PDB file of C-alpha atoms in Angstrom:
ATOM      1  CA  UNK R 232      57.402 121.285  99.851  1.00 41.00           C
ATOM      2  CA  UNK R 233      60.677 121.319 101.648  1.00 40.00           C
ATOM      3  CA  UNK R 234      59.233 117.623 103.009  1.00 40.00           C
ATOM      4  CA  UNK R 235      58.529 116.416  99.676  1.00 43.00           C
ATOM      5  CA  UNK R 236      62.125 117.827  98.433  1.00 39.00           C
ATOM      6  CA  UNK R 237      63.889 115.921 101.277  1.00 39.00           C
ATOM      7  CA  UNK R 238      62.009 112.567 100.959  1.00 41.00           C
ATOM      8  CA  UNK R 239      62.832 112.660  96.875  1.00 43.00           C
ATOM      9  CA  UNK R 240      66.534 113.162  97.928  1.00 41.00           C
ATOM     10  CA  UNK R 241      66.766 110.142 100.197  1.00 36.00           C
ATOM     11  CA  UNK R 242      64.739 108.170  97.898  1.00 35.00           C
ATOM     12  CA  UNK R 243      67.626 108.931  94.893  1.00 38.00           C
ATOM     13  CA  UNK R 244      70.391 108.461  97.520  1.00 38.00           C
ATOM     14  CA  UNK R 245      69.044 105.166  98.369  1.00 36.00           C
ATOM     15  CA  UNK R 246      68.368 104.129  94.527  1.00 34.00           C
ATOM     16  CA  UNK R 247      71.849 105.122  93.814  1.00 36.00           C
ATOM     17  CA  UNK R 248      73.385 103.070  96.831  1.00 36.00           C
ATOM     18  CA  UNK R 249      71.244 100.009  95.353  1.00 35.00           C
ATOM     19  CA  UNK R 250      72.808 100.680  91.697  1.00 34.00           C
ATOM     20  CA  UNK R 251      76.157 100.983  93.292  1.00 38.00           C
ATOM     21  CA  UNK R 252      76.066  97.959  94.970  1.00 39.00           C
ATOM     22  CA  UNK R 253      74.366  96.063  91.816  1.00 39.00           C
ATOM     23  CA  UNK R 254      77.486  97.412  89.451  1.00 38.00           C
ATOM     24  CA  UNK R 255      79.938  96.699  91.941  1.00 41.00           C
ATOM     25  CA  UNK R 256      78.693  92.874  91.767  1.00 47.00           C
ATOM     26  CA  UNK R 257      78.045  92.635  88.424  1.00 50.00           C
ATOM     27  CA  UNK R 258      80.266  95.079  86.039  1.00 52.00           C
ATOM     28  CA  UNK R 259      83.280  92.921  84.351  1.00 63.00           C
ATOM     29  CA  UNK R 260      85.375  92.026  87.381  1.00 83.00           C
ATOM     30  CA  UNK R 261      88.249  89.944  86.841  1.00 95.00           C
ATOM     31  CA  UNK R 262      87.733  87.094  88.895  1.00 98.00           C
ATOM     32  CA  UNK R 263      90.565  84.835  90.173  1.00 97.00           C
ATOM     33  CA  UNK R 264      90.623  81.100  90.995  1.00 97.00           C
ATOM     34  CA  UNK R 265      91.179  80.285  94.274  1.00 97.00           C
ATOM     35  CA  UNK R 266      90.085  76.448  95.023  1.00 96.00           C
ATOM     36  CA  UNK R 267      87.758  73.724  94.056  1.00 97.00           C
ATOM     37  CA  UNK R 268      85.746  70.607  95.205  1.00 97.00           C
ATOM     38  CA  UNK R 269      83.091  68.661  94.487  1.00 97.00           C
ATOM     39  CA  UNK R 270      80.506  71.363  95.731  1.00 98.00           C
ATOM     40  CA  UNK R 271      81.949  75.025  95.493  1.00 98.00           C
ATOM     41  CA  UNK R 272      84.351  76.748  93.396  1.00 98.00           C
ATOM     42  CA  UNK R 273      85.670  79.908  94.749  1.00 98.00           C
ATOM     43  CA  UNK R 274      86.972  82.973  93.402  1.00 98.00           C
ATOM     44  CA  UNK R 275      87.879  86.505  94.202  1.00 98.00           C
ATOM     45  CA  UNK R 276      88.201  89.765  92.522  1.00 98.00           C
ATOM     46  CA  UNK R 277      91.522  91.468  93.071  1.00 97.00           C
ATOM     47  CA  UNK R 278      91.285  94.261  91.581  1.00 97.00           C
ATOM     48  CA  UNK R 279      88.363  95.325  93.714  1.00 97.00           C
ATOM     49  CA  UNK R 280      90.459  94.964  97.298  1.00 98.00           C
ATOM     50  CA  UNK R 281      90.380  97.818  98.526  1.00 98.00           C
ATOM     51  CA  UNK R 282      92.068  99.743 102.135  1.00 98.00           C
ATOM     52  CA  UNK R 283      88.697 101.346 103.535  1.00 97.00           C
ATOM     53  CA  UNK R 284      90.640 102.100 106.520  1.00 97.00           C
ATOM     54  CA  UNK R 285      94.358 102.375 107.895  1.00 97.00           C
ATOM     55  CA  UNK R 286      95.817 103.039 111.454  1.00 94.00           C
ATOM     56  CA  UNK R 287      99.205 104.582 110.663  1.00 89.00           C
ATOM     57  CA  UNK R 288     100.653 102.672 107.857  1.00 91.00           C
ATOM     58  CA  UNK R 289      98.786  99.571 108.481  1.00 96.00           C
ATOM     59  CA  UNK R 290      95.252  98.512 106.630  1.00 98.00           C
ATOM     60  CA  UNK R 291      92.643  97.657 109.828  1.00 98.00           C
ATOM     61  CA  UNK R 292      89.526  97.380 107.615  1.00 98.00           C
ATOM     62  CA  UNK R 293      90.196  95.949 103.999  1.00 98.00           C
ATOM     63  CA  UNK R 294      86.629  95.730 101.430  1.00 98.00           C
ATOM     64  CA  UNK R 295      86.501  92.836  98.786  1.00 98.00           C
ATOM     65  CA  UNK R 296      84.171  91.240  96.732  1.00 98.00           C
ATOM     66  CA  UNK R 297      84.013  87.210  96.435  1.00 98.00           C
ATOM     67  CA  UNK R 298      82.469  85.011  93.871  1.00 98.00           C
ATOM     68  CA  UNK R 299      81.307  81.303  94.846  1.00 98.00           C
ATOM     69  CA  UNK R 300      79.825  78.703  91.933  1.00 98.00           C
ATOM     70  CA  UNK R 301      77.790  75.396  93.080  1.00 98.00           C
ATOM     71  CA  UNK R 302      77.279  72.150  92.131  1.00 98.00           C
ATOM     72  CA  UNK R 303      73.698  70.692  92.294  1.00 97.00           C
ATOM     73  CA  UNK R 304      75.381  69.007  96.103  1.00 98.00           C
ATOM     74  CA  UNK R 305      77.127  72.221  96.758  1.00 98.00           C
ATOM     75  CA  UNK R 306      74.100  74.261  95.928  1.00 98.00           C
ATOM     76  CA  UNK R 307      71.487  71.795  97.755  1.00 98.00           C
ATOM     77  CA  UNK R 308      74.129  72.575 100.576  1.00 98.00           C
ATOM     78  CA  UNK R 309      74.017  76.099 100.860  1.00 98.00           C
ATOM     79  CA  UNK R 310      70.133  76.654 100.425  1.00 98.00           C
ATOM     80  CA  UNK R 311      69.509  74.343 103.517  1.00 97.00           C
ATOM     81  CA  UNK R 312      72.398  76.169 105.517  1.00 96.00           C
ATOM     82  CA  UNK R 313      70.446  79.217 105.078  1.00 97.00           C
ATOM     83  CA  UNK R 314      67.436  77.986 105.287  1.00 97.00           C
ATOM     84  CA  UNK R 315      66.163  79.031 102.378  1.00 97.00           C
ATOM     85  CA  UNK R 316      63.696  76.456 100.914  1.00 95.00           C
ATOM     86  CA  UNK R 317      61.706  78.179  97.996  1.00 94.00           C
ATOM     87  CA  UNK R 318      64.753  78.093  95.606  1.00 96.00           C
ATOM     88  CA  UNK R 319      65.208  74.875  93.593  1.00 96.00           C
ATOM     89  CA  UNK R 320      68.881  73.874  93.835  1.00 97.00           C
ATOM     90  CA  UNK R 321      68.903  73.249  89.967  1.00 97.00           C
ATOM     91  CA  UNK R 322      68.392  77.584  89.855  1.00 97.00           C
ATOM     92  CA  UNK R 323      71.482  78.604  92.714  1.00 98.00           C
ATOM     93  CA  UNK R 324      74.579  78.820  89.650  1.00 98.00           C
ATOM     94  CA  UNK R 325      76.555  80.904  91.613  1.00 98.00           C
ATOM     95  CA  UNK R 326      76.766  83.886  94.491  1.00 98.00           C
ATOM     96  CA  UNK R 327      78.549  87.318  95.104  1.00 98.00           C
ATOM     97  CA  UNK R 328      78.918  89.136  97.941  1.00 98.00           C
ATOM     98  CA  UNK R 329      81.236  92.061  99.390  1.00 98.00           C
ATOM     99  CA  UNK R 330      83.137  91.511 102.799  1.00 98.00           C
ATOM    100  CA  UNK R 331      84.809  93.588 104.587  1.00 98.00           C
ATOM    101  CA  UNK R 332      87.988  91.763 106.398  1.00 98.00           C
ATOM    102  CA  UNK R 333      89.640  92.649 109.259  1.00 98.00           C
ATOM    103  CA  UNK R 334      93.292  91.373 109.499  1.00 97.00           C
ATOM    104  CA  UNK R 335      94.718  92.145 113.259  1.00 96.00           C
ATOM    105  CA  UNK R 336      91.458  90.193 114.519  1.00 96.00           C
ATOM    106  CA  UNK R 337      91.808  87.213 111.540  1.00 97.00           C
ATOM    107  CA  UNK R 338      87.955  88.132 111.059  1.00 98.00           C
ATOM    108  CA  UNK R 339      86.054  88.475 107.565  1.00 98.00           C
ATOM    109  CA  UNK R 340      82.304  89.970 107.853  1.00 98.00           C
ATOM    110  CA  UNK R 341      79.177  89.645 104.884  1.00 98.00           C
ATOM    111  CA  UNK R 342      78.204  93.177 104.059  1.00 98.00           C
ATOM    112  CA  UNK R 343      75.927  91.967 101.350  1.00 98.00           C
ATOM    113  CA  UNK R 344      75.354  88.812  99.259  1.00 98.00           C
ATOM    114  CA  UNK R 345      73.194  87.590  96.045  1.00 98.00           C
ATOM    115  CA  UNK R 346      72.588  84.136  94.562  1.00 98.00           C
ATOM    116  CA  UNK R 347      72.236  84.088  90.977  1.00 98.00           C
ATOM    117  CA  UNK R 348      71.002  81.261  88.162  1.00 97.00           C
ATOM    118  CA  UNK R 349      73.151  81.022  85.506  1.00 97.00           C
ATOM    119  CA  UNK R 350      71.632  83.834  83.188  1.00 97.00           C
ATOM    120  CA  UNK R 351      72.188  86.137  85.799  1.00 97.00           C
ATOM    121  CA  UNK R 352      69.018  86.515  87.121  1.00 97.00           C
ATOM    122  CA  UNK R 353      69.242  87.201  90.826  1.00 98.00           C
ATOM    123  CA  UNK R 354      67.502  84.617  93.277  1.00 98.00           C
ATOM    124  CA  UNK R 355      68.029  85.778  96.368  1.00 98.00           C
ATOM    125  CA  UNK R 356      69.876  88.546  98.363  1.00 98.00           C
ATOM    126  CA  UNK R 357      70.586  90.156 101.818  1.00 97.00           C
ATOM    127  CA  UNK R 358      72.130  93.203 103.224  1.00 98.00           C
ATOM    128  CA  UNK R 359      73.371  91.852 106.506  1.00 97.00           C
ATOM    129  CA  UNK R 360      72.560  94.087 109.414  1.00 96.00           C
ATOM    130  CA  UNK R 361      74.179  94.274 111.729  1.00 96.00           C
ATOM    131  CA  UNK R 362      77.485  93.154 110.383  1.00 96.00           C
ATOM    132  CA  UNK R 363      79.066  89.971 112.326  1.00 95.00           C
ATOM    133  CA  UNK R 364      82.672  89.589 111.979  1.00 97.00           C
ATOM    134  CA  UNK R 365      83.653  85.902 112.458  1.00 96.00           C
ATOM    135  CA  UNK R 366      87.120  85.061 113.258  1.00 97.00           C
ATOM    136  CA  UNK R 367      88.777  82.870 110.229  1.00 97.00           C
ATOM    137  CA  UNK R 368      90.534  79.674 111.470  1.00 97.00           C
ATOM    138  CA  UNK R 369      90.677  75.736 109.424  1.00 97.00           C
ATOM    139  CA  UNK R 370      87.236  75.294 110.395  1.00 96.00           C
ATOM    140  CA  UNK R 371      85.634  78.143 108.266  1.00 97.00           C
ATOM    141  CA  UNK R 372      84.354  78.064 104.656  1.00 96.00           C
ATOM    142  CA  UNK R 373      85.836  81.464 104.639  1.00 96.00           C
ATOM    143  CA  UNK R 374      88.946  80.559 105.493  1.00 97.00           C
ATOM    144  CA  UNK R 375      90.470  80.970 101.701  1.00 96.00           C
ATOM    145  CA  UNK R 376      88.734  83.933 100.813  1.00 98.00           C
ATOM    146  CA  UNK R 377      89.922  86.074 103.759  1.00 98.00           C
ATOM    147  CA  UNK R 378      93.522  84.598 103.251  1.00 98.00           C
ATOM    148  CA  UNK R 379      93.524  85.800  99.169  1.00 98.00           C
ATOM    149  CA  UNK R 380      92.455  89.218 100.628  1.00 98.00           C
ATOM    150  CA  UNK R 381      94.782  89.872 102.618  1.00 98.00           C
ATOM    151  CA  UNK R 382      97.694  88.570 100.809  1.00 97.00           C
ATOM    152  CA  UNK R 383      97.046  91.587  98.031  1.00 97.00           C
ATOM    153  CA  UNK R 384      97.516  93.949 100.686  1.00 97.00           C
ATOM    154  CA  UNK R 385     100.206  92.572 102.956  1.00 97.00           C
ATOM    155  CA  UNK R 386     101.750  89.535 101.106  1.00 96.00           C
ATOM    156  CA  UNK R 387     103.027  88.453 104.010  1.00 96.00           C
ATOM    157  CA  UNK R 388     102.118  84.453 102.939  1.00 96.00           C
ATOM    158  CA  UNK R 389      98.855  83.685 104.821  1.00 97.00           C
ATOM    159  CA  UNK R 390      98.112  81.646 101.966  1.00 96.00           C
ATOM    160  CA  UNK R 391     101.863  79.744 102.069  1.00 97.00           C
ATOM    161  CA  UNK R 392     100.531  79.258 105.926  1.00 97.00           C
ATOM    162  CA  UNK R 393      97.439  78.154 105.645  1.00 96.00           C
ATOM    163  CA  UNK R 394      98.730  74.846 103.189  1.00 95.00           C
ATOM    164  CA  UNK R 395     102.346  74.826 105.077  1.00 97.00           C
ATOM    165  CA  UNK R 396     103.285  70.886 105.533  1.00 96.00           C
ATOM    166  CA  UNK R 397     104.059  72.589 109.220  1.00 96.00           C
ATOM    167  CA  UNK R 398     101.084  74.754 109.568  1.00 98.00           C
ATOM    168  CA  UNK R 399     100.470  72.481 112.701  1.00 98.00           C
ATOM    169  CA  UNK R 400     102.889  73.062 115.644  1.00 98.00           C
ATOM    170  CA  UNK R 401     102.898  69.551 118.339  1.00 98.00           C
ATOM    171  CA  UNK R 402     102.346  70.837 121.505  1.00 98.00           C
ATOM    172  CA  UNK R 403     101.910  67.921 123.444  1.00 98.00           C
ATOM    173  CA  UNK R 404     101.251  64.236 123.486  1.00 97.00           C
ATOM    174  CA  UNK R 405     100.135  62.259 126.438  1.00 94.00           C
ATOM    175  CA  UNK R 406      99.167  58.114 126.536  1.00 91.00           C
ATOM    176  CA  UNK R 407      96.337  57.469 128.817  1.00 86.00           C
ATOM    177  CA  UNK R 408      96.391  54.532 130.644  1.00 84.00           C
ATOM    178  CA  UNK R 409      93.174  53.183 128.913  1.00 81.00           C
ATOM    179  CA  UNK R 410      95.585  53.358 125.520  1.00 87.00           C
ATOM    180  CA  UNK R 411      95.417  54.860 122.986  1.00 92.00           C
ATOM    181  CA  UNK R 412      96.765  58.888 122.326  1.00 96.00           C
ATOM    182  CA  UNK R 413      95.391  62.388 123.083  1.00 96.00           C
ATOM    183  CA  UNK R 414      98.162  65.422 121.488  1.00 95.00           C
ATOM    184  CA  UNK R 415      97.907  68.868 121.035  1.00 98.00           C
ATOM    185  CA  UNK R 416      98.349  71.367 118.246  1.00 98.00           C
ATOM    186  CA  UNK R 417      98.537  75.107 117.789  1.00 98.00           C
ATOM    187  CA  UNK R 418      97.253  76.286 114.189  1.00 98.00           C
ATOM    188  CA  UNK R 419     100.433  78.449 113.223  1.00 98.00           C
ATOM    189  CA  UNK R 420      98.393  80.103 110.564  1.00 98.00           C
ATOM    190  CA  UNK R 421      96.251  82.259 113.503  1.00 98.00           C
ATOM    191  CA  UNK R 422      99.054  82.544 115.497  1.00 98.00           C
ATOM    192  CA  UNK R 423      99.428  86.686 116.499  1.00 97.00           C
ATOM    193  CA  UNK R 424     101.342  88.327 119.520  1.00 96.00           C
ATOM    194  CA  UNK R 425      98.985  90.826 121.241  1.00 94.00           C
ATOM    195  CA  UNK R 426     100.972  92.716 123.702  1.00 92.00           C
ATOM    196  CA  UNK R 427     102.863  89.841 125.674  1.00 93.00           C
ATOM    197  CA  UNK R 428      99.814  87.624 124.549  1.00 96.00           C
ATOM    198  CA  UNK R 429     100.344  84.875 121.988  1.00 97.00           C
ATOM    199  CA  UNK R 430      96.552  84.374 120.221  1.00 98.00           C
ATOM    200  CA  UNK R 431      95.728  80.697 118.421  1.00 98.00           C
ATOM    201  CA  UNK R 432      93.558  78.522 117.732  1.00 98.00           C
ATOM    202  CA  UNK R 433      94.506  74.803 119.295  1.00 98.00           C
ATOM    203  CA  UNK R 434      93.470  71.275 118.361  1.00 98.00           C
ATOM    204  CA  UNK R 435      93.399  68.708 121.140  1.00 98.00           C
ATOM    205  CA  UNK R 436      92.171  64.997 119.252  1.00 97.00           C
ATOM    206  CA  UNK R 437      91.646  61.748 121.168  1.00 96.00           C
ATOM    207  CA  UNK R 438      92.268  58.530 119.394  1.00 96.00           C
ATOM    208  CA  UNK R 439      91.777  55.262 120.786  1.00 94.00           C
ATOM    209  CA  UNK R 440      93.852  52.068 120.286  1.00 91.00           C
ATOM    210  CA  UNK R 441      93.124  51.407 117.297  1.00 91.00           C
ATOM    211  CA  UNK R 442      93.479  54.950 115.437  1.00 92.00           C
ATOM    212  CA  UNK R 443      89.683  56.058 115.682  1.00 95.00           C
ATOM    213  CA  UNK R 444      89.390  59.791 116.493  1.00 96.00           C
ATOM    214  CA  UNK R 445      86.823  59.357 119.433  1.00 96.00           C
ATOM    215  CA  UNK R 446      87.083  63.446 120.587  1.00 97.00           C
ATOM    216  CA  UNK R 447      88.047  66.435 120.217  1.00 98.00           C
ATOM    217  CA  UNK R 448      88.391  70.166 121.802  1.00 98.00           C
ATOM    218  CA  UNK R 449      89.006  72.937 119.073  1.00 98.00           C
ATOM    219  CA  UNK R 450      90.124  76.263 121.361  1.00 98.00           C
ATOM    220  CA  UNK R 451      90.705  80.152 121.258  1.00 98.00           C
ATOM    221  CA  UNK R 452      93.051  80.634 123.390  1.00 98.00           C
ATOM    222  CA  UNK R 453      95.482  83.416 124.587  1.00 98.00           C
ATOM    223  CA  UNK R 454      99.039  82.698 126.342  1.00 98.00           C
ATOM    224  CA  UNK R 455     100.638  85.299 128.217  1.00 98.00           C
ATOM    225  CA  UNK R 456     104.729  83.599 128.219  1.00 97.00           C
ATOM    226  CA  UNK R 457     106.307  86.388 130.351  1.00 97.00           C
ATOM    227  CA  UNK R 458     103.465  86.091 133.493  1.00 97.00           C
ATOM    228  CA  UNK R 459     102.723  81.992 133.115  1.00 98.00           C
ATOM    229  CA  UNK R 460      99.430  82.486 132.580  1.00 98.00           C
ATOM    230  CA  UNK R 461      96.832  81.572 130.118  1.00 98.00           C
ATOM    231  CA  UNK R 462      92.673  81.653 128.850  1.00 97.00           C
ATOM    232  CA  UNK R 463      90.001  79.835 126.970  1.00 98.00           C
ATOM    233  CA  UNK R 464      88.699  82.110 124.701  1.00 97.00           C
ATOM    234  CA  UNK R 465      86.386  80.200 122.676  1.00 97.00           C
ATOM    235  CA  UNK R 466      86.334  76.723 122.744  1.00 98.00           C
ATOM    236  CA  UNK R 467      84.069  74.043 120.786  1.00 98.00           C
ATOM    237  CA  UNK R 468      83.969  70.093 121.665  1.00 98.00           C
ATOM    238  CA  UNK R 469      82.610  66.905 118.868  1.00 98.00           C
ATOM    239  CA  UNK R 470      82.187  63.161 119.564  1.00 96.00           C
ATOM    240  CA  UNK R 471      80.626  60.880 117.297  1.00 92.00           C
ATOM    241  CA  UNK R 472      77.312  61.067 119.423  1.00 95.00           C
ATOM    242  CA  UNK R 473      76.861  64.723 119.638  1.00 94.00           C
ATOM    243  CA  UNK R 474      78.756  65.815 116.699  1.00 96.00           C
ATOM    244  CA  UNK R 475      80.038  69.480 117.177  1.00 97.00           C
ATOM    245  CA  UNK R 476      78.835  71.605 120.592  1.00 97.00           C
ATOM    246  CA  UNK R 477      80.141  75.285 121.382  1.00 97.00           C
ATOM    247  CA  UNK R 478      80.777  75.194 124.993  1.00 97.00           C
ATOM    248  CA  UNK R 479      82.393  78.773 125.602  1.00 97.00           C
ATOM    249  CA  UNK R 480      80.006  79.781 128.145  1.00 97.00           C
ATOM    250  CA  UNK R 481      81.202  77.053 130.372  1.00 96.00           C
ATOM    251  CA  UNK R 482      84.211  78.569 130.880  1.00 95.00           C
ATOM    252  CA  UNK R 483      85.181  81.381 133.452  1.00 96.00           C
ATOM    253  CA  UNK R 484      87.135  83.324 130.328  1.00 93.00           C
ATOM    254  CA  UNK R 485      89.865  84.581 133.063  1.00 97.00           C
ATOM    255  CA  UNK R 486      93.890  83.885 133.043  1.00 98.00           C
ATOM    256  CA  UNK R 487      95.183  80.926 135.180  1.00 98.00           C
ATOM    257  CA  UNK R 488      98.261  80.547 136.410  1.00 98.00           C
ATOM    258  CA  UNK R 489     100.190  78.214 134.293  1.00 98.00           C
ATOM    259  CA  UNK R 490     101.740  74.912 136.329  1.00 98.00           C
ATOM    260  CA  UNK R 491     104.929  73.497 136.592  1.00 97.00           C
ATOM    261  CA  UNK R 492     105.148  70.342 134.726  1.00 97.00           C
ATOM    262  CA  UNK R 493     101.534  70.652 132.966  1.00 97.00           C
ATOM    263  CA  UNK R 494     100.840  70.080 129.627  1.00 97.00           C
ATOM    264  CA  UNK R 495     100.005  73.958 130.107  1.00 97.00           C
ATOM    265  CA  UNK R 496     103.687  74.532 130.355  1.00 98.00           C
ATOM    266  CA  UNK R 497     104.808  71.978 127.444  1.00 98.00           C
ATOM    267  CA  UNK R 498     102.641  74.013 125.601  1.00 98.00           C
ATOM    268  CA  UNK R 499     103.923  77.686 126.647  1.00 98.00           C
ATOM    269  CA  UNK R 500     107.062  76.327 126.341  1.00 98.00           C
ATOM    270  CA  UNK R 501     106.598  74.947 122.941  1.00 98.00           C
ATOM    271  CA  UNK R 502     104.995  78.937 121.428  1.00 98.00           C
ATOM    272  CA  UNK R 503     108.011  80.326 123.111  1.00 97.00           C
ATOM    273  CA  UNK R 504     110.502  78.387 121.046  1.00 98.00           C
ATOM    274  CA  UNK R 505     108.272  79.324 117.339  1.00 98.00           C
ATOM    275  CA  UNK R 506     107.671  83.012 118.499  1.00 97.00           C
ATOM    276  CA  UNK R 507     111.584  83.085 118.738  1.00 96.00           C
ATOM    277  CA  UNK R 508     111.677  81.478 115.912  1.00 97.00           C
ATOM    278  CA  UNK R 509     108.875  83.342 113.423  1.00 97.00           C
ATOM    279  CA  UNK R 510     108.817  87.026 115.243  1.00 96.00           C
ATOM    280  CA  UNK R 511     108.267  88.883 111.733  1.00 96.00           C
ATOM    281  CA  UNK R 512     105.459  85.596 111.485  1.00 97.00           C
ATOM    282  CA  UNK R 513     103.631  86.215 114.471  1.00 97.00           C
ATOM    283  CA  UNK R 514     103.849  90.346 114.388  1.00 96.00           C
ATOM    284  CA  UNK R 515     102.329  90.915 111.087  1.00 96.00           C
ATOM    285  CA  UNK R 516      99.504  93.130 110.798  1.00 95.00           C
ATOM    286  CA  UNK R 517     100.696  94.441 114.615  1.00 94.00           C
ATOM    287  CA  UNK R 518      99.494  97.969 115.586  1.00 92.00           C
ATOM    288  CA  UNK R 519     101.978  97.776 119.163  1.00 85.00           C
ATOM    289  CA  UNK R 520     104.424  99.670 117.281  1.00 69.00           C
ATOM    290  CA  UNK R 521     102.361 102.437 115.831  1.00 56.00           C
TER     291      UNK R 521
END
């Protein structure tokens, strides 16, 4: 008996987590424009942001729920990404999913998504387990969403950042002697101070003579200005031939000493000048304090 009792109470806790999450997707959310192309239109539901989790007076774990519409491209897109092959594109009309966001580490993470025709019939759906935060830089679909998110908690202008004319921040710039141009640039919008450790994301692009982008390295790194020092945290390569390659495990992941007259120390040199420059920029979100 008390068996039977016990298995009928997780059964109702588990249908009522199930309705939860359906109403949560699919009561009358206000859902707010956020940007379109030819394949997705995105959207995001303010007024279901919500702080699950705060370390003094600062939000570490934020919940939201997103909203993503396709065209028959955008769709075909998406199904192939996930490999899903027995929905006809002409069905996907749009998808919803919750994500929890993260804002010290820049990372958003799928809790749950479901694709949807456009009676509202659902397609397809997943509860991801486990969770896998992935860190939000230019490179990321996500990139938007997480932005919009954390802007209703902090509004401290991640989106203004993220579409800044200056958003980019010149490095370096070197001519090889084969001509043409190979430069540097830090991604301002990812750009945190971690103890004495300024965290970015950096673009080095190779162009030949004649203006063709024939490489580039897209990096995690972390830059410690007070020792000289700095690491690869992350870094991913592309050429034309191989198209894009994550190479992180080819690295050693450890500090190096920076050198005198390196582009190393252009670089340090130039984060030095913006973190003077943008210290209210660079601390948001920071936990150092508390």
């Amino acid at each position: 008996m008390i068996r039977r009792f016990i298995a009928s109470l997780v059964f109702m806790c588990s249908l009522m987590m199930m309705f939860a999450v359906g109403y949560a997707a699919n009561d009358s959310a206000e859902w707010y424009w956020i940007s379109s192309d030819d394949k997705y239109s995105k959207f995001y539901a303010p007024g279901k942001v919500q702080v699950l989790r705060s370390f003094g007076n600062i939000a570490v774990q934020i919940s939201a729920w997103t909203k993503t519409t396709y065209s028959p491209a955008g769709a075909q897109e998406t199904l192939n990404n996930y490999g899903i092959k027995d929905i006809n594109p002409g069905q996907l009309a749009y998808s919803l999913a919750e994500v929890e966001v993260n804002p010290q580490n820049r990372t958003l993470a799928y809790l749950n998504e479901s694709f949807y025709d456009k009676d509202d019939n659902k397609l397809w759906e997943k509860v991801y387990s486990p969770v896998r935060p992935k860190e939000m830089n230019s490179q990321e679909f996500d990139e938007d969403f997480y932005c919009y998110i954390v802007d209703s908690i902090f509004s401290q202008g991640e989106n203004e950042r993220r579409k800044a004319d200056d958003r980019w921040l010149q490095l370096w710039q070197d001519a090889p002697n084969g001509g043409g141009v190979v430069y540097s640039m830090a991604d301002t919008s990812t750009m945190r101070l971690k103890g004495q450790n300024i965290i970015f994301w950096e673009w080095q692009e190779k162009k030949s003579s004649a203006s063709e982008v024939e490489s580039i390295i897209f990096q995690k790194k972390a830059v410690n200005i007070p020792m000289y020092t700095e690491k690869v945290i992350r870094v991913m390569t592309w050429n034309a031939t191989t198209g894009w390659k994550d190479i992180t495990n080819t690295t050693d992941g450890m500090y190096h000493v920076i050198e005198a007259g390196t582009n190393s120390e252009k670089a340090l040199k130039a984060l030095k000048v913006y973190e003077g420059g943008h210290e209210s920029w660079v601390k948001r979100y920071s936990l150092d304090n508390e």
